[in-house]
Tab-separated table of C-alpha atoms in Angstrom:
chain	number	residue	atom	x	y	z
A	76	UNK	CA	110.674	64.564	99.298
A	77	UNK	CA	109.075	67.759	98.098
A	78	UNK	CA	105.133	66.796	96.351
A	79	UNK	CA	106.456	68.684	92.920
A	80	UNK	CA	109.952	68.968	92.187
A	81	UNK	CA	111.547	71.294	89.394
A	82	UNK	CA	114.807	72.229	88.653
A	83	UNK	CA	115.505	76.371	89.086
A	84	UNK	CA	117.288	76.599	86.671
A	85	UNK	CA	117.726	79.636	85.717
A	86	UNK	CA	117.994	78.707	82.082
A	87	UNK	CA	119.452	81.442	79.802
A	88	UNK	CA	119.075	80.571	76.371
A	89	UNK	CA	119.059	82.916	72.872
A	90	UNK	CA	116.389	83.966	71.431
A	91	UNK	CA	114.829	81.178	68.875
A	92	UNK	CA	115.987	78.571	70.827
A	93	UNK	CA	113.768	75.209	72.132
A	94	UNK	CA	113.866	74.853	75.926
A	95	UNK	CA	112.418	71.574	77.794
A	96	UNK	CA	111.685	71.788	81.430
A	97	UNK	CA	110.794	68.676	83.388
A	98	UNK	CA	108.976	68.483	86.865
A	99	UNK	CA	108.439	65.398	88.533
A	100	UNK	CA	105.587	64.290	91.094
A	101	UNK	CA	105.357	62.682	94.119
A	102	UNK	CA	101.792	61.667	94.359
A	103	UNK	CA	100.330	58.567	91.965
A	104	UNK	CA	96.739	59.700	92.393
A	105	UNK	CA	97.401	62.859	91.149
A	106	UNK	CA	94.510	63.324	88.054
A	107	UNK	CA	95.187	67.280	86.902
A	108	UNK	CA	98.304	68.581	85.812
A	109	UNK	CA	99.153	72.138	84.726
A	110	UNK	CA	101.848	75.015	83.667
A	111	UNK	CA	101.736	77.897	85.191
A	112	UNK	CA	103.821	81.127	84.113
A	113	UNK	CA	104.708	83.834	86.753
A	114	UNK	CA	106.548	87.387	85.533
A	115	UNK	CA	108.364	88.741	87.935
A	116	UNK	CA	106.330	90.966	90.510
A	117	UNK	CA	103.424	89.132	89.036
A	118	UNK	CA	100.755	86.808	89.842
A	119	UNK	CA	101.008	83.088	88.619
A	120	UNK	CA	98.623	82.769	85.173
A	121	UNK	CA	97.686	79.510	83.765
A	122	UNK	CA	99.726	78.708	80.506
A	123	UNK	CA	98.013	75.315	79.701
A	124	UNK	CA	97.175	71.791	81.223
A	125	UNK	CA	98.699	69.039	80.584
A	126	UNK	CA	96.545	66.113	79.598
A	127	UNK	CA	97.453	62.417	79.203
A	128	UNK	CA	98.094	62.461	75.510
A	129	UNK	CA	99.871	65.387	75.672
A	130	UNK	CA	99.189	68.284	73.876
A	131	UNK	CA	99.972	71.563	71.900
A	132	UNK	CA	99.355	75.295	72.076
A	133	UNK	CA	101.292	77.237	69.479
A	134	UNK	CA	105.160	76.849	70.243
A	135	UNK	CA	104.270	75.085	73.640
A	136	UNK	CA	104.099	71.548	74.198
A	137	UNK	CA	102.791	69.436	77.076
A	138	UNK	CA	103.428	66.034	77.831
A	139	UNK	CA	102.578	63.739	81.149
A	140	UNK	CA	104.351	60.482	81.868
A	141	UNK	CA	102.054	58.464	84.436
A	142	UNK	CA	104.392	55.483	85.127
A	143	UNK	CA	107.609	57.778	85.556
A	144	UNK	CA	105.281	60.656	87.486
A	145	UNK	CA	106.748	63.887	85.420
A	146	UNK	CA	105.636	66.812	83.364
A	147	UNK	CA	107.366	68.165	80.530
A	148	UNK	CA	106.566	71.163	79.002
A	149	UNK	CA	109.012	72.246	75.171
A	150	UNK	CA	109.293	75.834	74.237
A	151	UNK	CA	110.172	76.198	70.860
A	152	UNK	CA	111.433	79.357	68.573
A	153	UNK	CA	111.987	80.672	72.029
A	154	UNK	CA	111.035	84.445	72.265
A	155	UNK	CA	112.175	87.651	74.901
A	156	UNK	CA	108.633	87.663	75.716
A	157	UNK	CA	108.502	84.063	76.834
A	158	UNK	CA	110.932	85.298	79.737
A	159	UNK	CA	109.212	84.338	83.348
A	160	UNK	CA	109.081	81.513	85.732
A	161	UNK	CA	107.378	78.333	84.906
A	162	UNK	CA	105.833	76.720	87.668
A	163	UNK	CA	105.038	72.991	87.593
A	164	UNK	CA	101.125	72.381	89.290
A	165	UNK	CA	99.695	69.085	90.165
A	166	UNK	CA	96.755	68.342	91.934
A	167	UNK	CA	96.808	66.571	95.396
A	168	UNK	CA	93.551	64.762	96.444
A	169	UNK	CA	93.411	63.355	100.318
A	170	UNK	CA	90.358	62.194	101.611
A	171	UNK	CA	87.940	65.351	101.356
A	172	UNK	CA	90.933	67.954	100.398
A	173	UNK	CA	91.531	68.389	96.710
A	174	UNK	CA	94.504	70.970	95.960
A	175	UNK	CA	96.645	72.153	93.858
A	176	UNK	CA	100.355	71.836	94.779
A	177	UNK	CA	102.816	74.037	93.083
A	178	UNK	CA	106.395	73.516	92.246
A	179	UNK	CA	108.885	76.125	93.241
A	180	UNK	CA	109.475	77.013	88.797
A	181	UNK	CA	112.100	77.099	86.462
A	182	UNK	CA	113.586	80.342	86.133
A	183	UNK	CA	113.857	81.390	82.119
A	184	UNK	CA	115.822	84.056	80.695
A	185	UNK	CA	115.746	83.759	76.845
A	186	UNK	CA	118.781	86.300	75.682
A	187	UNK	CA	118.715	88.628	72.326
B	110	UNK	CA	84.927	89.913	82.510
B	111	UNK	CA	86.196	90.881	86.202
B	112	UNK	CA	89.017	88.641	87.932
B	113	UNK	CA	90.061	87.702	91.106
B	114	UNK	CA	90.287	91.494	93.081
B	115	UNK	CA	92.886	91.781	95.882
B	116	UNK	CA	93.382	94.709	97.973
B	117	UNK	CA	95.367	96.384	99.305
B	118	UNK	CA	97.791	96.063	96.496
B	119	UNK	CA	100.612	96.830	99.123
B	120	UNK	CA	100.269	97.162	102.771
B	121	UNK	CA	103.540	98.405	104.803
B	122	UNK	CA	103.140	98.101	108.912
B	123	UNK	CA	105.184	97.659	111.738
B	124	UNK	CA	104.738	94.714	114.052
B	125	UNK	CA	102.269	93.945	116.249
B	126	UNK	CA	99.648	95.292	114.074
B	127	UNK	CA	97.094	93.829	112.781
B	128	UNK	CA	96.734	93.284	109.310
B	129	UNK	CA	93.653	92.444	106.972
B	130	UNK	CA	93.335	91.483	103.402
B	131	UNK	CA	91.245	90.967	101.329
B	132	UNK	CA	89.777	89.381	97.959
B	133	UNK	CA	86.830	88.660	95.550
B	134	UNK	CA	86.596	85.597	93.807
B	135	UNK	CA	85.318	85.596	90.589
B	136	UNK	CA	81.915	85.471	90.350
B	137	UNK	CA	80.125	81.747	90.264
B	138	UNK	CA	83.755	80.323	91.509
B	139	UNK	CA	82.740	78.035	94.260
B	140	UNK	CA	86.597	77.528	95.794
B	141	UNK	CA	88.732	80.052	97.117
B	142	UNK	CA	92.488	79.355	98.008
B	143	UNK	CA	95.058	81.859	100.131
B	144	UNK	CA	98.658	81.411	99.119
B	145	UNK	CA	101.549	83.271	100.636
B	146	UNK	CA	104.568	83.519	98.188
B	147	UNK	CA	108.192	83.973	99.569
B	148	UNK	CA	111.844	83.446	97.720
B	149	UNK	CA	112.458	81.333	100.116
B	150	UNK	CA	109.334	78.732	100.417
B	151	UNK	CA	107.879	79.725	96.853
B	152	UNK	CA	103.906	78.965	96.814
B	153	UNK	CA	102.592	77.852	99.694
B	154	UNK	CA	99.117	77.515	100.261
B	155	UNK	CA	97.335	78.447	103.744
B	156	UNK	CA	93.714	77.448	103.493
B	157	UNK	CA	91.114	77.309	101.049
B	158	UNK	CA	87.330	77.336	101.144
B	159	UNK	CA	84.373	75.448	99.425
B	160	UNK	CA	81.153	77.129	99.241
B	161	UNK	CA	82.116	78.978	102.018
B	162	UNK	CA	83.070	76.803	104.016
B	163	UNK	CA	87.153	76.155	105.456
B	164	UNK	CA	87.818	72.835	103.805
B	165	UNK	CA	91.762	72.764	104.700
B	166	UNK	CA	93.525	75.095	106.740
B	167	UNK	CA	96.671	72.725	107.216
B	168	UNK	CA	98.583	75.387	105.544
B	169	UNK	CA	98.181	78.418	108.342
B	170	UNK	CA	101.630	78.824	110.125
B	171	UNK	CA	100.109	79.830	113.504
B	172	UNK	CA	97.250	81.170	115.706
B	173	UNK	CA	98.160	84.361	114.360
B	174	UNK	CA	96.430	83.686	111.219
B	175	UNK	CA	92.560	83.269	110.463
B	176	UNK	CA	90.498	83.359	107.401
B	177	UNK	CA	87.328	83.887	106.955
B	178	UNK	CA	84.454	83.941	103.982
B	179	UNK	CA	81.260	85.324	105.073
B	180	UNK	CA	79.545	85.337	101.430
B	181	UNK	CA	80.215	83.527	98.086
B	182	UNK	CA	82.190	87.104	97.530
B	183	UNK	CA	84.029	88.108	99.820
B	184	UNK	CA	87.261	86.808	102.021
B	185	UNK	CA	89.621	87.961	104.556
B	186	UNK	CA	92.600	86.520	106.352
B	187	UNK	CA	93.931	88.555	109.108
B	188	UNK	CA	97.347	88.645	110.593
B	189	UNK	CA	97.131	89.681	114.500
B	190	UNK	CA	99.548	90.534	116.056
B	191	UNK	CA	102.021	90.781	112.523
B	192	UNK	CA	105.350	89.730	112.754
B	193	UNK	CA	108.669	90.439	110.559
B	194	UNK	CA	108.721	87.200	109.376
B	195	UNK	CA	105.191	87.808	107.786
B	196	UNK	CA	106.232	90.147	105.226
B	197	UNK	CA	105.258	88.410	101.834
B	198	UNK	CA	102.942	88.673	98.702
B	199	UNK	CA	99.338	87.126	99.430
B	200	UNK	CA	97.806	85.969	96.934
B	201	UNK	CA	94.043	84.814	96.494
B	202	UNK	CA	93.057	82.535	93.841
B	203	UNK	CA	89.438	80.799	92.983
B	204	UNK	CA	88.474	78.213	90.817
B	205	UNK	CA	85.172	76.612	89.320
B	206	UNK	CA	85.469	73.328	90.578
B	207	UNK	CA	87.859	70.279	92.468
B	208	UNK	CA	91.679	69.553	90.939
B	209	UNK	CA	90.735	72.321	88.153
B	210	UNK	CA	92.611	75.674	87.375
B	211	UNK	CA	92.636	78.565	89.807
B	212	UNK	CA	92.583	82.340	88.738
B	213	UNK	CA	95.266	84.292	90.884
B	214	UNK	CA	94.281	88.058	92.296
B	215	UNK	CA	97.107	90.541	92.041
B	216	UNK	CA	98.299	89.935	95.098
B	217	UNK	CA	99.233	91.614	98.031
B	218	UNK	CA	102.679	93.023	98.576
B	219	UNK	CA	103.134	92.708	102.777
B	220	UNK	CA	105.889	94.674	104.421
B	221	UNK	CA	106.298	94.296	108.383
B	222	UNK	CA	108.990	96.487	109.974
């Protein structure tokens, strides 16, 4: 079993839409979670972290589940812009190594 | 403020060469991370350092790989000899401190004929 699992979608949805992607972890001890967004022919940029009450940034949401081990993160009033893969980032602490595992993203397409 | 500088930006060779890139953390960044990034495998990460220092190189495919970091900014991981199979985008990345965000370089585009 992969250490962060996300479906590939792609997901093609019109513009204005709300989109919910879901990633799931493998790891209990994990303590950081984050969404990253990658354009195409680009490198991965932070988008926001997820934090245990979940949280907000504009038209993004975050949430964490602990007991079911996944990450959700909500687009909403979906735009062309927001076009890009979302990858799904958890940390991974063993013994001295602390790093960050990333999913394989969710493909987006959001359609005029 | 600067970020995370790559270069080359795109490197095309044909195998058996060796190959070098290379990166800048951002300054006062104390961890710096190597990922190679392929359709196939998506992110994977080869090694990453801690002031310095290789903390976990788990992540290196073979002997043909090494990384180094000689000073708080400056790293290089060499390819020798390349192989087909090589051809990827590299991609540094440092961060501040343990489980927190990293800040990606531009990457490197890697062709090997």
């Amino acid at each position: 079993r992969k250490e962060v699992e996300q479906d590939p979608g792609p997901f093609n949805v019109p513009e204005g839409a709300t989109v919910a992607f879901n990633c799931t972890y493998s790891n209990s001890a994990s303590q950081s979670f984050f969404w990253y967004r990658q354009d195409c022919r680009k490198e991965p940029k932070l988008l926001m972290s997820v934090y245990s009450s979940g949280n907000e940034d504009g038209r993004f949401t975050a949430q964490l589940n602990r007991a079911s081990q996944y990450i959700s993160l909500l687009i909403r009033d979906s735009k062309l812009s927001d076009s890009a893969t979302y990858l799904c980032v958890v940390n991974s602490q063993s013994g001295a190594t602390n790093k960050l595992i990333f999913g394989t993203g969710t493909l987006l397409a959001v359609q005029p | 403020d600067a970020g995370v500088i790559q270069s080359p930006r795109h490197e095309v060779t044909e195998m058996g060469q060796e190959v070098t890139l290379r990166c800048k953390p951002i300054s006062g960044h104390d961890y710096l991370f190597w990922y190679r990034q392929t359709m196939m495998r998506g992110l994977e990460l080869l090694i990453y350092f801690n002031n310095n220092v290789p903390i976990d190189d788990s992540g290196m495919p073979e002997d043909r790989f090494s990384a180094k970091m000689p000073n708080a900014s400056f790293s290089t991981l060499k390819i020798q000899p390349s192989e087909p199979r090589d051809s990827a985008v590299y991609f540094c990345a440092s961060g501040w401190a343990r489980g927190q965000p990293q800040h990606f370089g531009d990457g490197t585009r890697l062709s090997i004929l």
